[in-house]
PDB file of N, CA, C, O and CB in Angstrom:
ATOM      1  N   UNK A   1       0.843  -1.201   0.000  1.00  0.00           N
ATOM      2  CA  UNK A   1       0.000   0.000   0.000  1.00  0.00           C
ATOM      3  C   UNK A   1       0.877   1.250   0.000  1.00  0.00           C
ATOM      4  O   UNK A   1       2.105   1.306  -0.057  1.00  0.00           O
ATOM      5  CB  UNK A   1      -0.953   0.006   1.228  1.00  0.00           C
ATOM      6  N   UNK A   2       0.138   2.074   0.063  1.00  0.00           N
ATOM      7  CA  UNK A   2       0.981   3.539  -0.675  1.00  0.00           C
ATOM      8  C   UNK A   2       1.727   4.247   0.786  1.00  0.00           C
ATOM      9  O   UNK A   2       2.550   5.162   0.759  1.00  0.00           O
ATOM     10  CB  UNK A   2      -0.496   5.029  -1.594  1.00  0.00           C
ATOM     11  N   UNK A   3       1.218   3.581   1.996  1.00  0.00           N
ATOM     12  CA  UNK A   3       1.126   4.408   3.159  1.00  0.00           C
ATOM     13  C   UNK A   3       2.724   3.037   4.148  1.00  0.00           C
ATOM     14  O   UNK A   3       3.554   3.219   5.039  1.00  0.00           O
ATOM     15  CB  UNK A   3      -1.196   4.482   3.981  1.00  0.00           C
ATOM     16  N   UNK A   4       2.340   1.858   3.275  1.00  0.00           N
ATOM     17  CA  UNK A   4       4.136   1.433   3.181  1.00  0.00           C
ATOM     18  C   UNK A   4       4.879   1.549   2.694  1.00  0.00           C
ATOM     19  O   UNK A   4       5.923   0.983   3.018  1.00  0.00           O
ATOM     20  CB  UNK A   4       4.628   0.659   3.085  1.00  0.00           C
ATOM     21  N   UNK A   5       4.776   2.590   1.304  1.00  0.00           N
ATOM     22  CA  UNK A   5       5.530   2.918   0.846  1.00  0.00           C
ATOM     23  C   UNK A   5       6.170   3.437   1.321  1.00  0.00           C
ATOM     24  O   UNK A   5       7.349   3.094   1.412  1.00  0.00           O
ATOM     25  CB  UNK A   5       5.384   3.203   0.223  1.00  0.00           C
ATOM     26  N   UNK A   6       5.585   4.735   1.957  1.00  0.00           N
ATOM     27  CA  UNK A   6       6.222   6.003   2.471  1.00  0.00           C
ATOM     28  C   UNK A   6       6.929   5.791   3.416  1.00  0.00           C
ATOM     29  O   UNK A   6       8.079   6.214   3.533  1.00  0.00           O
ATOM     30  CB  UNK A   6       5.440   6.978   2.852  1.00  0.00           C
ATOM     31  N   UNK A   7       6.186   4.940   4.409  1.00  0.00           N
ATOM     32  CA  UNK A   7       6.963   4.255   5.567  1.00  0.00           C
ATOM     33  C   UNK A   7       8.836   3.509   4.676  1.00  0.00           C
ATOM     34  O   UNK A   7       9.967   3.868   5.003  1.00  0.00           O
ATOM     35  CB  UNK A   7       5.532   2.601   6.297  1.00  0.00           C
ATOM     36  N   UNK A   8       8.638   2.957   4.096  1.00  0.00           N
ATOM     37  CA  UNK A   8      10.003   2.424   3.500  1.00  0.00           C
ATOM     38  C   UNK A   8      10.850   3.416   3.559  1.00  0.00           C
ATOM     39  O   UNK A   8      11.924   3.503   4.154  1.00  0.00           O
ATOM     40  CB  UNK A   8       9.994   1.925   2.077  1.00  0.00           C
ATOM     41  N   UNK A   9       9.964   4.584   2.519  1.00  0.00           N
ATOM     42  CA  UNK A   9      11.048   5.273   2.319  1.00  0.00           C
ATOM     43  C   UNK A   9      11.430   6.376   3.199  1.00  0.00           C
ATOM     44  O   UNK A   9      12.527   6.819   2.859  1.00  0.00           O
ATOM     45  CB  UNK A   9      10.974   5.668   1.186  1.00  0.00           C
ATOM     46  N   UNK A  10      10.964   6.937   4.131  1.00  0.00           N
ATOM     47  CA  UNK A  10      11.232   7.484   5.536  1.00  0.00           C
ATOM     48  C   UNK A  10      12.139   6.510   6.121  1.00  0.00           C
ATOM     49  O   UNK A  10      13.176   7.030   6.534  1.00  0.00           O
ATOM     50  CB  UNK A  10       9.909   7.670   6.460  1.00  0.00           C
ATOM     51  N   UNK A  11      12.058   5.251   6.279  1.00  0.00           N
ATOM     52  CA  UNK A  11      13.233   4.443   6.911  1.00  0.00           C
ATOM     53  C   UNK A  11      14.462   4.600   6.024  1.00  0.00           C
ATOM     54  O   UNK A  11      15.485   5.076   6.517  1.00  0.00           O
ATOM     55  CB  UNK A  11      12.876   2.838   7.063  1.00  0.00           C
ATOM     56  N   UNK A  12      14.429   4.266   4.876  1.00  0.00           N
ATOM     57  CA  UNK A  12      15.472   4.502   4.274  1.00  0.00           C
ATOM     58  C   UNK A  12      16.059   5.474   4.367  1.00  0.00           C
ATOM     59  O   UNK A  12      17.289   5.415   4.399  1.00  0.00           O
ATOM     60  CB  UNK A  12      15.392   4.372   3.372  1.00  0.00           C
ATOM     61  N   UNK A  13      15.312   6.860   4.451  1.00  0.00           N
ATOM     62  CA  UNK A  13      15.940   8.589   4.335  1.00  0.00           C
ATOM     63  C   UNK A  13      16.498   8.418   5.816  1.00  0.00           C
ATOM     64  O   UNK A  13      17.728   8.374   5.863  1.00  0.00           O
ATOM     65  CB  UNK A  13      14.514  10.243   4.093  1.00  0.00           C
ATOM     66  N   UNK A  14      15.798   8.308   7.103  1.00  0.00           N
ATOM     67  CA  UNK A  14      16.792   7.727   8.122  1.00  0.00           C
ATOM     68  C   UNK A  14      17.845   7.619   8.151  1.00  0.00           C
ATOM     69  O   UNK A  14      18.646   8.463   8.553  1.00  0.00           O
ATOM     70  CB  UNK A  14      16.733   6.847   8.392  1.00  0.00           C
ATOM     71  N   UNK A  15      18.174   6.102   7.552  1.00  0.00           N
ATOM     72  CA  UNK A  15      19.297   5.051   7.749  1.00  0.00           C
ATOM     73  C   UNK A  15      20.331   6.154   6.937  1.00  0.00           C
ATOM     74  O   UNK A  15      21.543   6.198   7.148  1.00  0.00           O
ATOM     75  CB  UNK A  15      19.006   3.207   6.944  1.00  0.00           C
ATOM     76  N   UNK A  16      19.630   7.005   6.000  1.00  0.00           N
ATOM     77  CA  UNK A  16      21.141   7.773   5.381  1.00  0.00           C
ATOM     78  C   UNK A  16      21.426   8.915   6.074  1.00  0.00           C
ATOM     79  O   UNK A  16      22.499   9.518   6.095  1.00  0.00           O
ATOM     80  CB  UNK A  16      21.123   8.304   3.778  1.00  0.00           C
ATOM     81  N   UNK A  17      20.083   9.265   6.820  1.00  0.00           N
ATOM     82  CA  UNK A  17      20.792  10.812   7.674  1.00  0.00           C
ATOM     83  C   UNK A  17      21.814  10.469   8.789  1.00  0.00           C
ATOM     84  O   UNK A  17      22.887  10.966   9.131  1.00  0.00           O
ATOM     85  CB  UNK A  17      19.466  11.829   8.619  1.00  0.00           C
ATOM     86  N   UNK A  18      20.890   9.184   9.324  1.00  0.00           N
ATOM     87  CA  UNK A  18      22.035   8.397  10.576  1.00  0.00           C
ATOM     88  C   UNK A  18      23.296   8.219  10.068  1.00  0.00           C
ATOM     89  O   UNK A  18      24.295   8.369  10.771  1.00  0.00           O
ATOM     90  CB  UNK A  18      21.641   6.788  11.104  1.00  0.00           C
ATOM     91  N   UNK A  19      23.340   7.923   8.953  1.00  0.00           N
ATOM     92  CA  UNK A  19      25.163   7.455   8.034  1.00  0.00           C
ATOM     93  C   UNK A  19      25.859   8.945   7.889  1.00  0.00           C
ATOM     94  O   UNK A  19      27.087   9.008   7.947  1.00  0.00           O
ATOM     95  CB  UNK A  19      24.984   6.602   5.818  1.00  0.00           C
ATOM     96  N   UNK A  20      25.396   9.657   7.777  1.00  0.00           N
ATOM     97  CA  UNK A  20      25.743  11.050   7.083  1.00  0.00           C
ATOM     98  C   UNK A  20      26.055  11.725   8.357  1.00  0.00           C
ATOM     99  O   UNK A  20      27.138  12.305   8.442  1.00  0.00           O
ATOM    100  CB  UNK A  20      24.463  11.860   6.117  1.00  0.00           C
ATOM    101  N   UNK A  21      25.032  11.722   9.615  1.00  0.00           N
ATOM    102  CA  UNK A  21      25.041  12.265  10.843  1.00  0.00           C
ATOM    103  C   UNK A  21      26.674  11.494  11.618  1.00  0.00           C
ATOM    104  O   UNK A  21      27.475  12.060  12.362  1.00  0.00           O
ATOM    105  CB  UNK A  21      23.366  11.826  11.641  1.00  0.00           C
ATOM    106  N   UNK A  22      26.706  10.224  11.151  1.00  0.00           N
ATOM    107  CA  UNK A  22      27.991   9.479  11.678  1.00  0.00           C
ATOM    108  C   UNK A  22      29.398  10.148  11.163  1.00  0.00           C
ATOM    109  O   UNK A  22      30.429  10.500  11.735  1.00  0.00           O
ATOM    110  CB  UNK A  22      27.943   7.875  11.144  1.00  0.00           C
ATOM    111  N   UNK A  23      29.014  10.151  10.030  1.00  0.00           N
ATOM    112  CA  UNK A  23      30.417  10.730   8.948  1.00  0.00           C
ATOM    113  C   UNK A  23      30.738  11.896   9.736  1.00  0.00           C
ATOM    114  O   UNK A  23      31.816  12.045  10.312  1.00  0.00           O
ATOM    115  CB  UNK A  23      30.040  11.273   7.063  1.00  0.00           C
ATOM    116  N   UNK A  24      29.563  12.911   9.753  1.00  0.00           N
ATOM    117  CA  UNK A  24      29.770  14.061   9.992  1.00  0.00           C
ATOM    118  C   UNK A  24      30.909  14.331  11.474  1.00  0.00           C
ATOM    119  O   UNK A  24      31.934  14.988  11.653  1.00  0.00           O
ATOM    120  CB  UNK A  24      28.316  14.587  10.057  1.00  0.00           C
ATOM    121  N   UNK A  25      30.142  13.519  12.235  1.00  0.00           N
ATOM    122  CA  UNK A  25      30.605  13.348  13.800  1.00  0.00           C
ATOM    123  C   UNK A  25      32.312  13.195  13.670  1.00  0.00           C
ATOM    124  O   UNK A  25      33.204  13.915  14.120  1.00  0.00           O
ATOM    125  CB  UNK A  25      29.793  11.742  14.631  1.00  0.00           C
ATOM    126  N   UNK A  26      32.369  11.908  12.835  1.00  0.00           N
ATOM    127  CA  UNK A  26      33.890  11.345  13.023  1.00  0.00           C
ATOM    128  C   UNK A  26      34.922  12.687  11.809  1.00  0.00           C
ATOM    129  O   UNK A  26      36.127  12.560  11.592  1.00  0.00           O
ATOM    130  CB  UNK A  26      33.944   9.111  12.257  1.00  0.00           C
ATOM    131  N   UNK A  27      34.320  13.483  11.398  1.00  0.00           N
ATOM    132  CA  UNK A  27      35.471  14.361  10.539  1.00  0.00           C
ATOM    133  C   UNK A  27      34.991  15.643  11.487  1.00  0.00           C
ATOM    134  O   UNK A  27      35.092  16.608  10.729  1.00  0.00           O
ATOM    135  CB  UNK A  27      35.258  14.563   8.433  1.00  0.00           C
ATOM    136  N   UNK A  28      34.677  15.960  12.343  1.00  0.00           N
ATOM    137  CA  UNK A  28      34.170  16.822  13.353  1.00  0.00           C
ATOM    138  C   UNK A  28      35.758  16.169  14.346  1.00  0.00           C
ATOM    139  O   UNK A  28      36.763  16.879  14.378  1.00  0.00           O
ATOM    140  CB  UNK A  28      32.141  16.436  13.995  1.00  0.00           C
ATOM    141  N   UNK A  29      35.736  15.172  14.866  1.00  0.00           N
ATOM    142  CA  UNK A  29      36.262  14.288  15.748  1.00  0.00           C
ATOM    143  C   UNK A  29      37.647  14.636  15.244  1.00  0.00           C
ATOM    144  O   UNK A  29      38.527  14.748  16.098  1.00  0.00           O
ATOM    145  CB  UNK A  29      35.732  12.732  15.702  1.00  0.00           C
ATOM    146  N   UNK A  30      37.897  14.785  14.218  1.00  0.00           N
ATOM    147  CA  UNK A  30      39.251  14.398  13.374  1.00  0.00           C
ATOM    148  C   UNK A  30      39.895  15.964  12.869  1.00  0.00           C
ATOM    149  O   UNK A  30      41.032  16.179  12.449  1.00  0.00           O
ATOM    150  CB  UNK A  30      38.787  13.251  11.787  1.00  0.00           C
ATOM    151  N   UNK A  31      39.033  16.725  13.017  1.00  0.00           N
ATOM    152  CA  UNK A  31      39.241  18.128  12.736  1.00  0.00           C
ATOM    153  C   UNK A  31      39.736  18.636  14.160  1.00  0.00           C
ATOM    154  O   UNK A  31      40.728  19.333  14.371  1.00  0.00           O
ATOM    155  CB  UNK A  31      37.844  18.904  12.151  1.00  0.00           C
ATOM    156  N   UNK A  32      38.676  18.051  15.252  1.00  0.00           N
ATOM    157  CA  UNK A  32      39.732  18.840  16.447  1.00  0.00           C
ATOM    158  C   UNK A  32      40.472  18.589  17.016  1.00  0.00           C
ATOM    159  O   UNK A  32      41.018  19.327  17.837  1.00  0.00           O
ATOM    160  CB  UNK A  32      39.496  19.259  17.312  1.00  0.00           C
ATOM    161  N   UNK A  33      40.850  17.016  16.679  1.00  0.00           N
ATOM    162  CA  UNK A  33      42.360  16.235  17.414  1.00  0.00           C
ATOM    163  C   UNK A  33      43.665  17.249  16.443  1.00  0.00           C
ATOM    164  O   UNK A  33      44.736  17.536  16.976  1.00  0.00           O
ATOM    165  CB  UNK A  33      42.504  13.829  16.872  1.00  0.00           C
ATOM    166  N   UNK A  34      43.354  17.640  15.131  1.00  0.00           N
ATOM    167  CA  UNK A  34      44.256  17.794  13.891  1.00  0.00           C
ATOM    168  C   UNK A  34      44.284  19.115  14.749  1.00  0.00           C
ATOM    169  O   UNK A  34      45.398  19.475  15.130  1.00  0.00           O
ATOM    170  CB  UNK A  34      43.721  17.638  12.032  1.00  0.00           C
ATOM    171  N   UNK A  35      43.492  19.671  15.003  1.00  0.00           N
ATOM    172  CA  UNK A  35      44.104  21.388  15.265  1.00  0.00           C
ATOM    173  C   UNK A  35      44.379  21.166  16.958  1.00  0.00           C
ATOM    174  O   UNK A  35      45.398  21.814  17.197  1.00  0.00           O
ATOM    175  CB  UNK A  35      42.575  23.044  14.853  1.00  0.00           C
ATOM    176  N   UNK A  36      44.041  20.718  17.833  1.00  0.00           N
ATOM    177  CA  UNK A  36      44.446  20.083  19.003  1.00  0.00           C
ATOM    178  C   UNK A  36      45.926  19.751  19.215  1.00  0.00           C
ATOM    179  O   UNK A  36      46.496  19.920  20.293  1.00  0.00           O
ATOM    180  CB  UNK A  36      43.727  18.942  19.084  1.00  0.00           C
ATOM    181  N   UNK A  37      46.655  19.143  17.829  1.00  0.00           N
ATOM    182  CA  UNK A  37      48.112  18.652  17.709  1.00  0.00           C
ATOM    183  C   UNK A  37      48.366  19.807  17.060  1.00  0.00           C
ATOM    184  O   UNK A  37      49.498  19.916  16.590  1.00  0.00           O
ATOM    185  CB  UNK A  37      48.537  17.216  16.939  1.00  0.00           C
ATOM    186  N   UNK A  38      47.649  20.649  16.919  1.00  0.00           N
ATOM    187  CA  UNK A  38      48.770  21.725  15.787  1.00  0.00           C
ATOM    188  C   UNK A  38      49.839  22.611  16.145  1.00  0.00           C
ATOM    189  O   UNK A  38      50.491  23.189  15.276  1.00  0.00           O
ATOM    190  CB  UNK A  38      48.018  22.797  15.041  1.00  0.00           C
ATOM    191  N   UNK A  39      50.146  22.811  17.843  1.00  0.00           N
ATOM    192  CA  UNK A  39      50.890  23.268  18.412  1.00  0.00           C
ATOM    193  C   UNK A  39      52.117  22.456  18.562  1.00  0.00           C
ATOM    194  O   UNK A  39      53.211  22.936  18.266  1.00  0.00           O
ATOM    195  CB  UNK A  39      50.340  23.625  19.333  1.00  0.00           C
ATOM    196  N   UNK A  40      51.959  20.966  19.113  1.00  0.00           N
ATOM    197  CA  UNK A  40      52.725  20.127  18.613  1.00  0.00           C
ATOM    198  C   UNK A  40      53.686  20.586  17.381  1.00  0.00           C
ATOM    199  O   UNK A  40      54.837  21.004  17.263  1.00  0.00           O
ATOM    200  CB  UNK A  40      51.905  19.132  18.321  1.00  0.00           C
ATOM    201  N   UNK A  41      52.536  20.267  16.488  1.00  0.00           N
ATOM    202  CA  UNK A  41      53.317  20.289  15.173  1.00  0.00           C
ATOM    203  C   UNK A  41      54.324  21.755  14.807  1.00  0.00           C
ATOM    204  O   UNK A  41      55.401  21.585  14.235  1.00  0.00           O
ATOM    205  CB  UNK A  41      52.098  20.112  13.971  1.00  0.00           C
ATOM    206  N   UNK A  42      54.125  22.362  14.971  1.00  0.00           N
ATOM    207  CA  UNK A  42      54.286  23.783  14.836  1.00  0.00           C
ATOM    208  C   UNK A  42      55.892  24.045  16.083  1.00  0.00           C
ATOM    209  O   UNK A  42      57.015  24.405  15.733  1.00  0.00           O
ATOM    210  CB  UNK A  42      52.455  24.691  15.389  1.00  0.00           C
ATOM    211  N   UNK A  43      55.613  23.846  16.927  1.00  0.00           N
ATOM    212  CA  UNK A  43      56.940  23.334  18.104  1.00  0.00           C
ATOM    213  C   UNK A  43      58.068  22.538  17.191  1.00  0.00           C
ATOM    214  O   UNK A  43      59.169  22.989  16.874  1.00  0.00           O
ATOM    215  CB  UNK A  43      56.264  21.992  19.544  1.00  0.00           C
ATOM    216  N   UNK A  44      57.515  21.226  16.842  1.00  0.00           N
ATOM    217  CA  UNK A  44      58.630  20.182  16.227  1.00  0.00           C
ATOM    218  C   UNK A  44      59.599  20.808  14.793  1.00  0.00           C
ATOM    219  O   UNK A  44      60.794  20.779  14.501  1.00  0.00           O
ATOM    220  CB  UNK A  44      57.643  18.668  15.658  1.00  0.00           C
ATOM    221  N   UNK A  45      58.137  21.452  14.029  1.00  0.00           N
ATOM    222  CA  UNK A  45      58.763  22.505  12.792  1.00  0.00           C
ATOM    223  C   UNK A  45      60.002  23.974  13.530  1.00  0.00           C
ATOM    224  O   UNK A  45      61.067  24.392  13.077  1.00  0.00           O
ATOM    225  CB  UNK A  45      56.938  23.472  11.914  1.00  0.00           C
ATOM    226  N   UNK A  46      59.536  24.214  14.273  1.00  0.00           N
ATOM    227  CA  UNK A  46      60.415  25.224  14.768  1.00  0.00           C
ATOM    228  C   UNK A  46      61.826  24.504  15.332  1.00  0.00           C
ATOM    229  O   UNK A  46      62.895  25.107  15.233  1.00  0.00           O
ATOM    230  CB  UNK A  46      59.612  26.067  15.944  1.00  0.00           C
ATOM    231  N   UNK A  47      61.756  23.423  15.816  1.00  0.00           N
ATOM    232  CA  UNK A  47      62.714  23.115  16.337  1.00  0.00           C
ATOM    233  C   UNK A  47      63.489  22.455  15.140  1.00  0.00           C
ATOM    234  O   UNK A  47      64.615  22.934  15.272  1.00  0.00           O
ATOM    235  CB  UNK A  47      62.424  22.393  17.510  1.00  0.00           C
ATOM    236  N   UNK A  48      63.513  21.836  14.324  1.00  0.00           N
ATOM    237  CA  UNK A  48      63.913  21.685  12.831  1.00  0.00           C
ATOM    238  C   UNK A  48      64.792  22.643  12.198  1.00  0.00           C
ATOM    239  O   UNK A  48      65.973  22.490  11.885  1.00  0.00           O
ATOM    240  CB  UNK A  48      62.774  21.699  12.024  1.00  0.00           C
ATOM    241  N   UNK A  49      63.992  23.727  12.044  1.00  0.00           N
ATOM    242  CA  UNK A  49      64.342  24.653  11.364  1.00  0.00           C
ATOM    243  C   UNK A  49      65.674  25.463  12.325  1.00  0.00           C
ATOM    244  O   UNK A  49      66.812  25.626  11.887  1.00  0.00           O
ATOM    245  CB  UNK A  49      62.981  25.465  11.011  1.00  0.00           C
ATOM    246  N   UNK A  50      65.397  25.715  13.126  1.00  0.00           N
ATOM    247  CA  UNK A  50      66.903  25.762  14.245  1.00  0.00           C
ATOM    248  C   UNK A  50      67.561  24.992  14.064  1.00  0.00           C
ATOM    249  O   UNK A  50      68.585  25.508  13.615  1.00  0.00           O
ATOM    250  CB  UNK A  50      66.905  25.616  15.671  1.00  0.00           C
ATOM    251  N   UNK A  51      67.693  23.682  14.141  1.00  0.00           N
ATOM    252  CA  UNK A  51      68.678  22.662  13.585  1.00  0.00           C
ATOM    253  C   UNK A  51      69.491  22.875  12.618  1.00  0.00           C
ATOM    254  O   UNK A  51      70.701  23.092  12.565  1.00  0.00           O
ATOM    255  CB  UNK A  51      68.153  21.676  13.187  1.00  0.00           C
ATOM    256  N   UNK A  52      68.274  22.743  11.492  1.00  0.00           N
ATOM    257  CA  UNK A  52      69.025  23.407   9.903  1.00  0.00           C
ATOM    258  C   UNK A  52      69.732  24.340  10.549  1.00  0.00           C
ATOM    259  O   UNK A  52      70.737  24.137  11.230  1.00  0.00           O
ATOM    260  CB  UNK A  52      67.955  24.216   8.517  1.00  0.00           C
ATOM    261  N   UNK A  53      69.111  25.554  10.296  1.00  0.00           N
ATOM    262  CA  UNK A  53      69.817  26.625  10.400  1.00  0.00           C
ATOM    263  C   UNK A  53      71.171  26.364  11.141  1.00  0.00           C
ATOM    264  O   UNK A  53      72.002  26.774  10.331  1.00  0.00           O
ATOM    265  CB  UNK A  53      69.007  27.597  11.010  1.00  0.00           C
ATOM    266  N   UNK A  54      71.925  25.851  12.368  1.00  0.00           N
ATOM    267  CA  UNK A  54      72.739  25.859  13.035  1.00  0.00           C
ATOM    268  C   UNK A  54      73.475  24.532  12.447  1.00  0.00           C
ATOM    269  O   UNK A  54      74.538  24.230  12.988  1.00  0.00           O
ATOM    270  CB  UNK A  54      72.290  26.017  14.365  1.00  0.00           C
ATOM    271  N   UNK A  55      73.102  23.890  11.614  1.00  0.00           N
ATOM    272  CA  UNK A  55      74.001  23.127  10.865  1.00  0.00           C
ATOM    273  C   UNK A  55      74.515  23.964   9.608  1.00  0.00           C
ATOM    274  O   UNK A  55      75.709  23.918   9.312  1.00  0.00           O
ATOM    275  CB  UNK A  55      73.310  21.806  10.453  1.00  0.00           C
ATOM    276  N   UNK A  56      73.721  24.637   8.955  1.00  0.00           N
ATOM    277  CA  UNK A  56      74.264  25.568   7.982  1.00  0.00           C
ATOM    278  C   UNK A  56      75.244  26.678   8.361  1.00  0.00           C
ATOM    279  O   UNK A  56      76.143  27.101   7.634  1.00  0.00           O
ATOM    280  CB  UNK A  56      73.208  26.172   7.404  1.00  0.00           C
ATOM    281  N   UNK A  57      74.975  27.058   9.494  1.00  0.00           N
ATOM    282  CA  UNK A  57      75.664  28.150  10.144  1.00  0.00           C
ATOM    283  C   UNK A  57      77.080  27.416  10.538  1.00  0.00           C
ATOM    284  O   UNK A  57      78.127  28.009  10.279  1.00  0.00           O
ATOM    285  CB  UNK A  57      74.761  28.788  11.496  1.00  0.00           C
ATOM    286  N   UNK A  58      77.108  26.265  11.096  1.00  0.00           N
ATOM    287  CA  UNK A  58      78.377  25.440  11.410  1.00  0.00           C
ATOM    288  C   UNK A  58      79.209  25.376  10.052  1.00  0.00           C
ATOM    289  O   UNK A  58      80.324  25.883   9.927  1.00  0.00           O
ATOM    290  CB  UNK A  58      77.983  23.850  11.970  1.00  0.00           C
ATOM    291  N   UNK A  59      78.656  24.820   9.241  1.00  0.00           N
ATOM    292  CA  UNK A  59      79.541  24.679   7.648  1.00  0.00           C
ATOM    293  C   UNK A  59      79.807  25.840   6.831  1.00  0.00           C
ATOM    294  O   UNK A  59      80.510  25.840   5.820  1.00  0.00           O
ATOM    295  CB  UNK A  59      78.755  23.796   6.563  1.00  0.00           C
ATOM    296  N   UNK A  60      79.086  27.020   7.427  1.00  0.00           N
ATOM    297  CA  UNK A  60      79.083  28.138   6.419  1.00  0.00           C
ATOM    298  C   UNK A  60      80.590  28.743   6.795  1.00  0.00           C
ATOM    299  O   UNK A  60      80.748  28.907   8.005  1.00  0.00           O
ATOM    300  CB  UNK A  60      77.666  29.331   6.625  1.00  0.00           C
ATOM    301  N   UNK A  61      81.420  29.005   6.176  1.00  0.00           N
ATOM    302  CA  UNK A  61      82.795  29.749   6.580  1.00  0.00           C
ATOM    303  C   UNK A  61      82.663  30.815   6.528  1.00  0.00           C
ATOM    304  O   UNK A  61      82.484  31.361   5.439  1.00  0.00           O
ATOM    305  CB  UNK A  61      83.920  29.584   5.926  1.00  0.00           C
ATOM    306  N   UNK A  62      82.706  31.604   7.846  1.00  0.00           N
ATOM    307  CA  UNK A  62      83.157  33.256   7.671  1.00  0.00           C
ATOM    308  C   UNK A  62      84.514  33.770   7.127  1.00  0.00           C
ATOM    309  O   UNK A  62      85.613  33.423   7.560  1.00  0.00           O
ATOM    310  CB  UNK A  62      83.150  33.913   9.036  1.00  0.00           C
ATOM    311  N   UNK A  63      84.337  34.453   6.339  1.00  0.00           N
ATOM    312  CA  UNK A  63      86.025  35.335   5.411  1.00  0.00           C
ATOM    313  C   UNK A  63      85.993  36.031   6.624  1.00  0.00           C
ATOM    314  O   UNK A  63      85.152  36.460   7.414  1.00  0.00           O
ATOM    315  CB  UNK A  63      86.001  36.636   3.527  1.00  0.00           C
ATOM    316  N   UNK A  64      87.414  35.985   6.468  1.00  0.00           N
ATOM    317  CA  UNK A  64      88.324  36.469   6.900  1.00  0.00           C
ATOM    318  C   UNK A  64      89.264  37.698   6.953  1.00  0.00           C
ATOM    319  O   UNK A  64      90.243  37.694   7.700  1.00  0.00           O
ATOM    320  CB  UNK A  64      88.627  35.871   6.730  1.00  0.00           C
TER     321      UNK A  64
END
């Protein structure tokens, strides 16, 4: 009947908002661990780049 139809397809539109509502959650989840570590990251780059630099600075010869 026409009135299970609808019913089907309301379950179905569901089952995809629930999938979509999930996705959403876990790249929500994954966006604030990523900016959460970004200080991390940003620390380790700085400390790198001092490295370089003071290895370049070691090999670079000042004239004389």
């Amino acid at each position: 009947t026409e009135l299970e139809q609808q019913r089907f397809q309301l379950t179905t539109e569901e089952k995809q908002l629930r999938q979509k509502l999930a996705d959403e959650k876990r790249v929500y989840t994954q966006i604030k661990n990523d900016l959460k570590n970004l200080p991390n990251h940003v620390e380790t780059l700085k400390a790198s780049v001092e490295k370089q630099q003071k290895l370049v600075e070691s090999k670079t010869v000042s004239p004389k």
